């Protein structure tokens, strides 16, 4: 059998569930709404891009091993069109509002999912005063009685804007020109930032700009572009910040000492990321000490970081999702690049992943250690 046929046979053992879907265009967005639906959005330049609210297949709740399932198992619940590329989309919790960012980055777009129809419509914009050409604002949402949008291209432009009044409620107030790669709201008053250089910081918006941070890039960073994610509180012991470099280095950090990683490892990636903006590192919400990375090739790698300690030359993944490679032309030619992934909020081993060929996969991986 050829490699694609081998993988199809092996998938019956590797997955508890597997669903495949083809979108109208590739997405860099997989944003959960509840635990039964996601928003996706196209990112092509100089064309209208669809924003879709997809309901996940009902059969995800079936217990037995189903193996591979036919495509078109998702249901489109709502849809709309953006005149711009959509690089990021955030759902405002407990509302029908969405906020998108992309290029050109002159403003953020606010959308509403209409209650009495299947339309997602644009309702307002939030001005972005940083004119950066090819750069676009990173965004995150403070969810409260009065939701706020955290956004910025660089540290100097970081601000929080009240979604309803559009008044600025917080600014960094610094002239620091470091470029941002990600923003993450942690609670009602604090957020984390990661710069492309590897610089990390935790910010309390109740105070003037005085972040807890590693002012210089990660020790021995040696270049590359970085992204990071903070693990939610109560998701197990150990370090709770994961920082990923475009060359495959992965650092785990304790927020009390961001200058000295608890551990630093090299992931066995095929080559440096061809597009560092697609780098993703995500903690599993339902598993202790598990995380996933993507953005290097057509795979998503899952790791158990329990035994990581100090510097390690290379670590092997607990699971590798190769579906985007082998379901695209049977593995012939250039494989698609995974553009993003996300964990299911309530199903511990279920992930969604999207790729540059416009495929979206929902997969529940089997921990083969349990059968040994």
Short mmCIF file of C-alpha atoms in Angstrom, two decimals:
data_model
loop_
_atom_site.label_atom_id
_atom_site.label_comp_id
_atom_site.label_asym_id
_atom_site.label_seq_id
_atom_site.Cartn_x
_atom_site.Cartn_y
_atom_site.Cartn_z
CA UNK A 1 0.00 0.00 0.00
CA UNK A 2 1.10 3.58 -0.58
CA UNK A 3 1.53 5.96 2.40
CA UNK A 4 -1.97 7.44 2.02
CA UNK A 5 -3.58 3.98 2.09
CA UNK A 6 -1.41 3.02 5.06
CA UNK A 7 -2.59 6.10 6.93
CA UNK A 8 -6.26 5.40 6.13
CA UNK A 9 -5.95 1.90 7.58
CA UNK A 10 -3.96 3.14 10.58
CA UNK A 11 -6.52 5.89 11.25
CA UNK A 12 -9.04 3.30 12.43
CA UNK A 13 -6.69 2.68 15.36
CA UNK A 14 -5.51 6.27 15.84
CA UNK A 15 -8.86 8.08 16.06
CA UNK A 16 -11.99 7.64 18.10
CA UNK A 17 -13.75 10.07 15.72
CA UNK A 18 -12.72 11.83 12.54
CA UNK A 19 -14.78 14.31 10.51
CA UNK A 20 -13.62 16.21 7.40
CA UNK A 21 -15.14 19.29 5.82
CA UNK A 22 -14.24 21.51 2.86
CA UNK A 23 -14.76 25.25 3.27
CA UNK A 24 -15.33 27.74 0.43
CA UNK A 25 -11.86 29.10 1.23
CA UNK A 26 -9.05 28.49 3.68
CA UNK A 27 -9.37 29.89 7.22
CA UNK A 28 -6.96 31.06 9.91
CA UNK A 29 -9.87 31.29 12.35
CA UNK A 30 -11.47 28.56 14.49
CA UNK A 31 -13.39 30.43 17.18
CA UNK A 32 -15.68 28.47 19.50
CA UNK A 33 -19.20 29.58 20.34
CA UNK A 34 -20.36 27.29 23.13
CA UNK A 35 -19.19 23.72 22.59
CA UNK A 36 -21.24 22.86 19.49
CA UNK A 37 -20.24 25.49 16.97
CA UNK A 38 -17.30 27.44 15.57
CA UNK A 39 -16.76 30.54 13.47
CA UNK A 40 -14.48 30.37 10.44
CA UNK A 41 -13.47 33.14 8.03
CA UNK A 42 -11.53 33.44 4.78
CA UNK A 43 -8.31 35.42 4.51
CA UNK A 44 -7.72 35.87 0.78
CA UNK A 45 -6.54 39.28 -0.35
CA UNK A 46 -8.55 41.58 -2.63
CA UNK A 47 -11.77 39.57 -2.57
CA UNK A 48 -14.87 39.03 -0.47
CA UNK A 49 -14.30 36.46 2.23
CA UNK A 50 -17.03 34.42 3.89
CA UNK A 51 -17.57 34.41 7.64
CA UNK A 52 -19.45 31.26 8.67
CA UNK A 53 -20.95 29.92 11.87
CA UNK A 54 -20.70 26.13 11.61
CA UNK A 55 -22.49 23.63 13.83
CA UNK A 56 -20.45 20.54 14.58
CA UNK A 57 -21.72 17.09 13.56
CA UNK A 58 -24.17 15.63 16.05
CA UNK A 59 -22.41 12.30 15.68
CA UNK A 60 -19.48 13.66 17.68
CA UNK A 61 -21.46 12.61 20.74
CA UNK A 62 -21.58 8.95 19.63
CA UNK A 63 -19.34 6.81 21.81
CA UNK A 64 -18.16 3.95 19.63
CA UNK A 65 -15.21 4.07 17.24
CA UNK A 66 -16.56 5.25 13.90
CA UNK A 67 -13.32 5.51 11.93
CA UNK A 68 -13.35 7.90 8.99
CA UNK A 69 -16.65 9.58 8.24
CA UNK A 70 -17.92 11.24 5.05
CA UNK A 71 -17.42 14.93 4.43
CA UNK A 72 -20.17 17.55 4.69
CA UNK A 73 -21.12 16.63 8.22
CA UNK A 74 -21.08 20.25 9.38
CA UNK A 75 -24.09 22.53 9.14
CA UNK A 76 -23.86 26.22 8.22
CA UNK A 77 -25.97 28.13 10.76
CA UNK A 78 -25.10 31.76 9.89
CA UNK A 79 -23.00 33.47 7.24
CA UNK A 80 -21.78 36.84 6.00
CA UNK A 81 -19.14 38.45 3.78
CA UNK A 82 -16.11 40.59 4.62
CA UNK A 83 -14.51 42.94 2.09
CA UNK A 84 -11.19 42.37 3.82
CA UNK A 85 -9.07 39.38 4.69
CA UNK A 86 -9.86 38.04 8.18
CA UNK A 87 -6.78 36.98 10.12
CA UNK A 88 -8.41 36.86 13.55
CA UNK A 89 -11.97 36.70 14.87
CA UNK A 90 -13.20 36.83 18.45
CA UNK A 91 -16.70 36.10 19.71
CA UNK A 92 -17.80 38.41 22.52
CA UNK A 93 -19.09 36.02 25.24
CA UNK A 94 -22.78 36.19 26.14
CA UNK A 95 -23.56 38.36 23.10
CA UNK A 96 -24.22 37.92 19.39
CA UNK A 97 -21.24 40.13 18.52
CA UNK A 98 -17.97 39.30 16.76
CA UNK A 99 -14.81 41.36 16.26
CA UNK A 100 -12.47 40.74 13.33
CA UNK A 101 -9.00 41.95 12.38
CA UNK A 102 -7.07 41.60 9.15
CA UNK A 103 -5.69 43.56 6.23
CA UNK A 104 -5.85 46.37 5.50
CA UNK A 105 -5.45 47.00 9.22
CA UNK A 106 -6.92 50.50 9.39
CA UNK A 107 -9.82 49.39 11.59
CA UNK A 108 -11.42 46.47 13.40
CA UNK A 109 -14.83 45.31 12.21
CA UNK A 110 -17.68 44.56 14.61
CA UNK A 111 -20.33 42.09 13.43
CA UNK A 112 -23.67 40.88 14.73
CA UNK A 113 -25.15 37.42 14.30
CA UNK A 114 -28.77 38.26 13.56
CA UNK A 115 -31.34 36.59 15.79
CA UNK A 116 -34.18 36.15 13.28
CA UNK A 117 -32.20 35.16 10.17
CA UNK A 118 -29.07 33.33 9.08
CA UNK A 119 -27.06 36.50 8.39
CA UNK A 120 -23.86 37.79 10.00
CA UNK A 121 -23.88 41.55 9.36
CA UNK A 122 -21.33 44.31 9.87
CA UNK A 123 -22.58 46.84 12.44
CA UNK A 124 -19.64 49.15 13.27
CA UNK A 125 -15.88 49.67 13.13
CA UNK A 126 -13.21 50.46 15.71
CA UNK A 127 -10.51 52.81 14.46
CA UNK A 128 -6.89 51.65 14.53
CA UNK A 129 -4.45 54.57 14.60
CA UNK A 130 -1.36 52.49 13.90
CA UNK A 131 -0.79 52.59 10.13
CA UNK A 132 1.57 49.69 9.58
CA UNK A 133 1.06 48.59 5.98
CA UNK A 134 1.48 44.83 5.99
CA UNK A 135 0.94 44.45 9.76
CA UNK A 136 -2.48 43.93 11.35
CA UNK A 137 -3.77 44.41 14.90
CA UNK A 138 -3.82 41.50 17.33
CA UNK A 139 -7.07 41.34 19.31
CA UNK A 140 -8.55 39.85 22.49
CA UNK A 141 -11.80 40.41 24.37
CA UNK A 142 -12.41 41.52 27.96
CA UNK A 143 -15.79 39.98 28.69
CA UNK A 144 -17.79 41.78 31.35
CA UNK A 145 -20.99 43.78 31.71
CA UNK A 146 -19.31 46.32 29.41
CA UNK A 147 -17.08 44.25 27.05
CA UNK A 148 -13.80 45.76 25.89
CA UNK A 149 -11.60 45.05 22.88
CA UNK A 150 -7.86 44.81 23.54
CA UNK A 151 -5.92 45.50 20.36
CA UNK A 152 -2.55 46.60 19.05
CA UNK A 153 0.06 46.12 16.33
CA UNK A 154 2.97 47.10 18.59
CA UNK A 155 3.37 47.56 22.33
CA UNK A 156 3.19 51.33 21.83
CA UNK A 157 -0.30 51.09 20.36
CA UNK A 158 -1.84 48.68 22.86
CA UNK A 159 -5.21 49.84 24.13
CA UNK A 160 -8.57 48.64 25.43
CA UNK A 161 -11.67 50.14 23.80
CA UNK A 162 -15.18 49.86 25.25
CA UNK A 163 -17.18 47.98 22.64
CA UNK A 164 -20.36 50.02 23.02
CA UNK A 165 -19.14 53.57 23.63
CA UNK A 166 -15.81 53.08 21.77
CA UNK A 167 -14.08 55.07 24.49
CA UNK A 168 -10.50 54.08 25.27
CA UNK A 169 -10.33 52.67 28.80
CA UNK A 170 -6.65 51.68 28.87
CA UNK A 171 -3.46 52.42 26.91
CA UNK A 172 0.10 51.21 27.32
CA UNK A 173 1.37 54.80 27.11
CA UNK A 174 4.83 53.71 26.01
CA UNK A 175 6.88 54.36 22.87
CA UNK A 176 8.11 50.77 22.63
CA UNK A 177 7.91 49.63 19.00
CA UNK A 178 8.12 45.86 19.60
CA UNK A 179 5.78 44.01 17.21
CA UNK A 180 3.07 41.89 18.81
CA UNK A 181 2.36 38.28 17.83
CA UNK A 182 -0.46 37.47 20.27
CA UNK A 183 -2.69 38.90 22.98
CA UNK A 184 -4.63 36.90 25.57
CA UNK A 185 -7.08 38.16 28.21
CA UNK A 186 -6.59 36.23 31.47
CA UNK A 187 -9.33 37.68 33.68
CA UNK A 188 -11.34 40.87 34.19
CA UNK A 189 -8.21 42.98 34.78
CA UNK A 190 -5.15 41.24 33.33
CA UNK A 191 -3.84 40.18 29.94
CA UNK A 192 -0.72 38.60 28.47
CA UNK A 193 1.22 39.71 25.42
CA UNK A 194 3.84 38.00 23.30
CA UNK A 195 6.06 39.84 20.84
CA UNK A 196 7.52 38.26 17.71
CA UNK A 197 10.96 38.57 19.34
CA UNK A 198 9.92 36.21 22.16
CA UNK A 199 9.34 38.97 24.70
CA UNK A 200 6.52 38.03 27.09
CA UNK A 201 4.58 40.14 29.55
CA UNK A 202 1.66 40.04 32.00
CA UNK A 203 -0.23 43.32 32.40
CA UNK A 204 -2.65 44.55 35.09
CA UNK A 205 -4.93 47.17 33.56
CA UNK A 206 -5.73 48.62 37.01
CA UNK A 207 -2.22 50.04 37.11
CA UNK A 208 -0.07 52.16 34.84
CA UNK A 209 2.03 50.18 32.37
CA UNK A 210 4.34 48.04 34.53
CA UNK A 211 4.21 44.52 33.09
CA UNK A 212 5.83 41.50 34.65
CA UNK A 213 8.00 40.46 31.71
CA UNK A 214 11.18 39.04 30.25
CA UNK A 215 12.50 42.29 28.77
CA UNK A 216 14.93 40.49 26.48
CA UNK A 217 13.96 37.61 24.18
CA UNK A 218 14.06 34.06 25.50
CA UNK A 219 17.57 33.04 26.61
CA UNK A 220 19.49 31.73 23.63
CA UNK A 221 16.63 32.71 21.35
CA UNK A 222 18.93 33.12 18.35
CA UNK A 223 16.28 34.79 16.24
CA UNK A 224 13.08 33.30 14.92
CA UNK A 225 9.53 34.45 15.49
CA UNK A 226 7.61 33.52 18.65
CA UNK A 227 4.04 33.02 19.86
CA UNK A 228 2.74 32.01 23.28
CA UNK A 229 -0.29 30.87 25.26
CA UNK A 230 -1.08 30.99 28.98
CA UNK A 231 -2.82 27.97 30.47
CA UNK A 232 -6.08 28.71 32.24
CA UNK A 233 -6.08 28.63 36.02
CA UNK A 234 -6.84 25.28 37.58
CA UNK A 235 -5.61 23.23 34.61
CA UNK A 236 -3.01 21.27 36.51
CA UNK A 237 0.32 21.89 38.25
CA UNK A 238 3.58 23.08 36.75
CA UNK A 239 4.51 25.97 34.46
CA UNK A 240 1.55 27.50 32.70
CA UNK A 241 3.03 29.57 29.87
CA UNK A 242 4.13 27.89 26.64
CA UNK A 243 6.22 29.87 24.14
CA UNK A 244 6.87 28.49 20.63
CA UNK A 245 9.52 29.60 18.12
CA UNK A 246 9.34 29.31 14.34
CA UNK A 247 12.36 26.98 14.42
CA UNK A 248 10.56 24.47 16.66
CA UNK A 249 11.94 25.48 20.06
CA UNK A 250 9.34 25.32 22.81
CA UNK A 251 9.77 26.89 26.25
CA UNK A 252 7.65 26.40 29.36
CA UNK A 253 7.66 29.26 31.84
CA UNK A 254 6.41 30.11 35.31
CA UNK A 255 4.70 33.52 35.40
CA UNK A 256 6.64 34.35 38.57
CA UNK A 257 9.94 34.20 36.65
CA UNK A 258 9.54 34.88 32.96
CA UNK A 259 13.29 35.35 32.43
CA UNK A 260 14.23 31.73 33.15
CA UNK A 261 12.28 28.96 31.37
CA UNK A 262 11.42 25.95 33.50
CA UNK A 263 12.18 23.81 30.46
CA UNK A 264 13.26 24.34 26.87
CA UNK A 265 13.00 21.63 24.21
CA UNK A 266 13.38 21.18 20.48
CA UNK A 267 10.31 19.81 18.69
CA UNK A 268 11.10 17.55 15.69
CA UNK A 269 9.64 19.84 13.02
CA UNK A 270 10.46 19.16 9.37
CA UNK A 271 11.74 22.72 8.80
CA UNK A 272 11.26 26.23 10.21
CA UNK A 273 7.74 27.57 9.81
CA UNK A 274 7.22 28.92 6.26
CA UNK A 275 4.77 31.49 7.71
CA UNK A 276 5.40 32.34 11.39
CA UNK A 277 2.03 34.13 11.58
CA UNK A 278 0.43 30.67 11.46
CA UNK A 279 2.33 29.35 14.49
CA UNK A 280 0.03 28.05 17.22
CA UNK A 281 0.68 26.59 20.65
CA UNK A 282 -2.40 25.68 22.71
CA UNK A 283 -2.94 24.06 26.09
CA UNK A 284 -5.51 21.27 26.32
CA UNK A 285 -8.35 22.47 28.58
CA UNK A 286 -9.38 18.96 29.59
CA UNK A 287 -6.02 17.19 29.99
CA UNK A 288 -3.28 17.86 32.51
CA UNK A 289 0.01 19.00 30.96
CA UNK A 290 -0.91 18.42 27.31
CA UNK A 291 -0.43 20.97 24.56
CA UNK A 292 -0.51 21.05 20.76
CA UNK A 293 1.55 22.95 18.17
CA UNK A 294 1.09 23.63 14.46
CA UNK A 295 2.17 25.99 11.69
CA UNK A 296 5.27 24.14 10.44
CA UNK A 297 3.78 21.78 7.84
CA UNK A 298 0.62 19.74 7.32
CA UNK A 299 0.61 18.22 10.82
CA UNK A 300 -0.57 19.03 14.35
CA UNK A 301 1.69 17.69 17.11
CA UNK A 302 0.36 16.84 20.60
CA UNK A 303 2.77 16.70 23.56
CA UNK A 304 2.62 15.57 27.18
CA UNK A 305 4.94 17.97 29.03
CA UNK A 306 4.70 16.23 32.42
CA UNK A 307 8.28 14.92 32.44
CA UNK A 308 9.95 17.93 30.81
CA UNK A 309 12.58 19.46 33.04
CA UNK A 310 15.45 21.76 32.11
CA UNK A 311 17.05 21.66 28.68
CA UNK A 312 16.31 18.73 26.39
CA UNK A 313 17.70 18.29 22.90
CA UNK A 314 14.57 16.87 21.30
CA UNK A 315 11.19 15.55 22.39
CA UNK A 316 8.84 13.21 20.56
CA UNK A 317 5.12 13.97 20.24
CA UNK A 318 2.50 11.91 21.99
CA UNK A 319 0.35 12.08 18.83
CA UNK A 320 0.71 13.46 15.31
CA UNK A 321 -2.31 14.37 13.18
CA UNK A 322 -1.38 13.82 9.51
CA UNK A 323 -4.89 13.89 8.03
CA UNK A 324 -4.36 17.15 6.14
CA UNK A 325 -1.43 15.56 4.30
CA UNK A 326 -3.03 12.27 3.29
CA UNK A 327 -6.53 13.51 2.51
CA UNK A 328 -5.12 16.05 0.05
CA UNK A 329 -4.40 14.35 -3.26
CA UNK A 330 -3.45 11.13 -1.45
CA UNK A 331 -0.24 12.70 -0.21
CA UNK A 332 1.02 13.53 -3.71
CA UNK A 333 2.71 16.87 -4.38
CA UNK A 334 3.07 19.77 -1.95
CA UNK A 335 1.15 19.11 1.24
CA UNK A 336 -1.10 21.84 2.63
CA UNK A 337 0.04 23.91 5.61
CA UNK A 338 -2.00 23.77 8.81
CA UNK A 339 -3.24 27.33 9.38
CA UNK A 340 -4.68 26.94 12.88
CA UNK A 341 -5.99 24.45 15.43
CA UNK A 342 -8.02 24.52 18.64
CA UNK A 343 -9.06 22.11 21.40
CA UNK A 344 -12.69 21.26 22.01
CA UNK A 345 -13.70 23.07 25.22
CA UNK A 346 -15.28 19.98 26.81
CA UNK A 347 -14.07 16.86 24.97
CA UNK A 348 -10.54 16.24 26.31
CA UNK A 349 -8.90 14.66 23.24
CA UNK A 350 -10.90 16.35 20.48
CA UNK A 351 -9.30 19.04 18.33
CA UNK A 352 -10.25 21.05 15.27
CA UNK A 353 -7.63 21.92 12.68
CA UNK A 354 -7.70 23.86 9.41
CA UNK A 355 -5.29 23.91 6.48
CA UNK A 356 -4.37 26.01 3.47
CA UNK A 357 -6.33 23.70 1.14
CA UNK A 358 -9.56 24.89 2.85
CA UNK A 359 -10.00 21.63 4.77
CA UNK A 360 -11.24 21.51 8.36
CA UNK A 361 -10.86 18.36 10.45
CA UNK A 362 -12.44 17.42 13.77
CA UNK A 363 -10.52 14.58 15.35
CA UNK A 364 -10.59 12.70 18.63
CA UNK A 365 -7.18 11.07 19.03
CA UNK A 366 -6.49 7.86 20.90
CA UNK A 367 -3.81 7.85 23.60
CA UNK A 368 -1.99 4.68 22.56
CA UNK A 369 -0.08 4.59 25.85
CA UNK A 370 -3.26 3.29 27.52
CA UNK A 371 -3.25 0.16 25.33
CA UNK A 372 0.36 -0.77 25.92
#
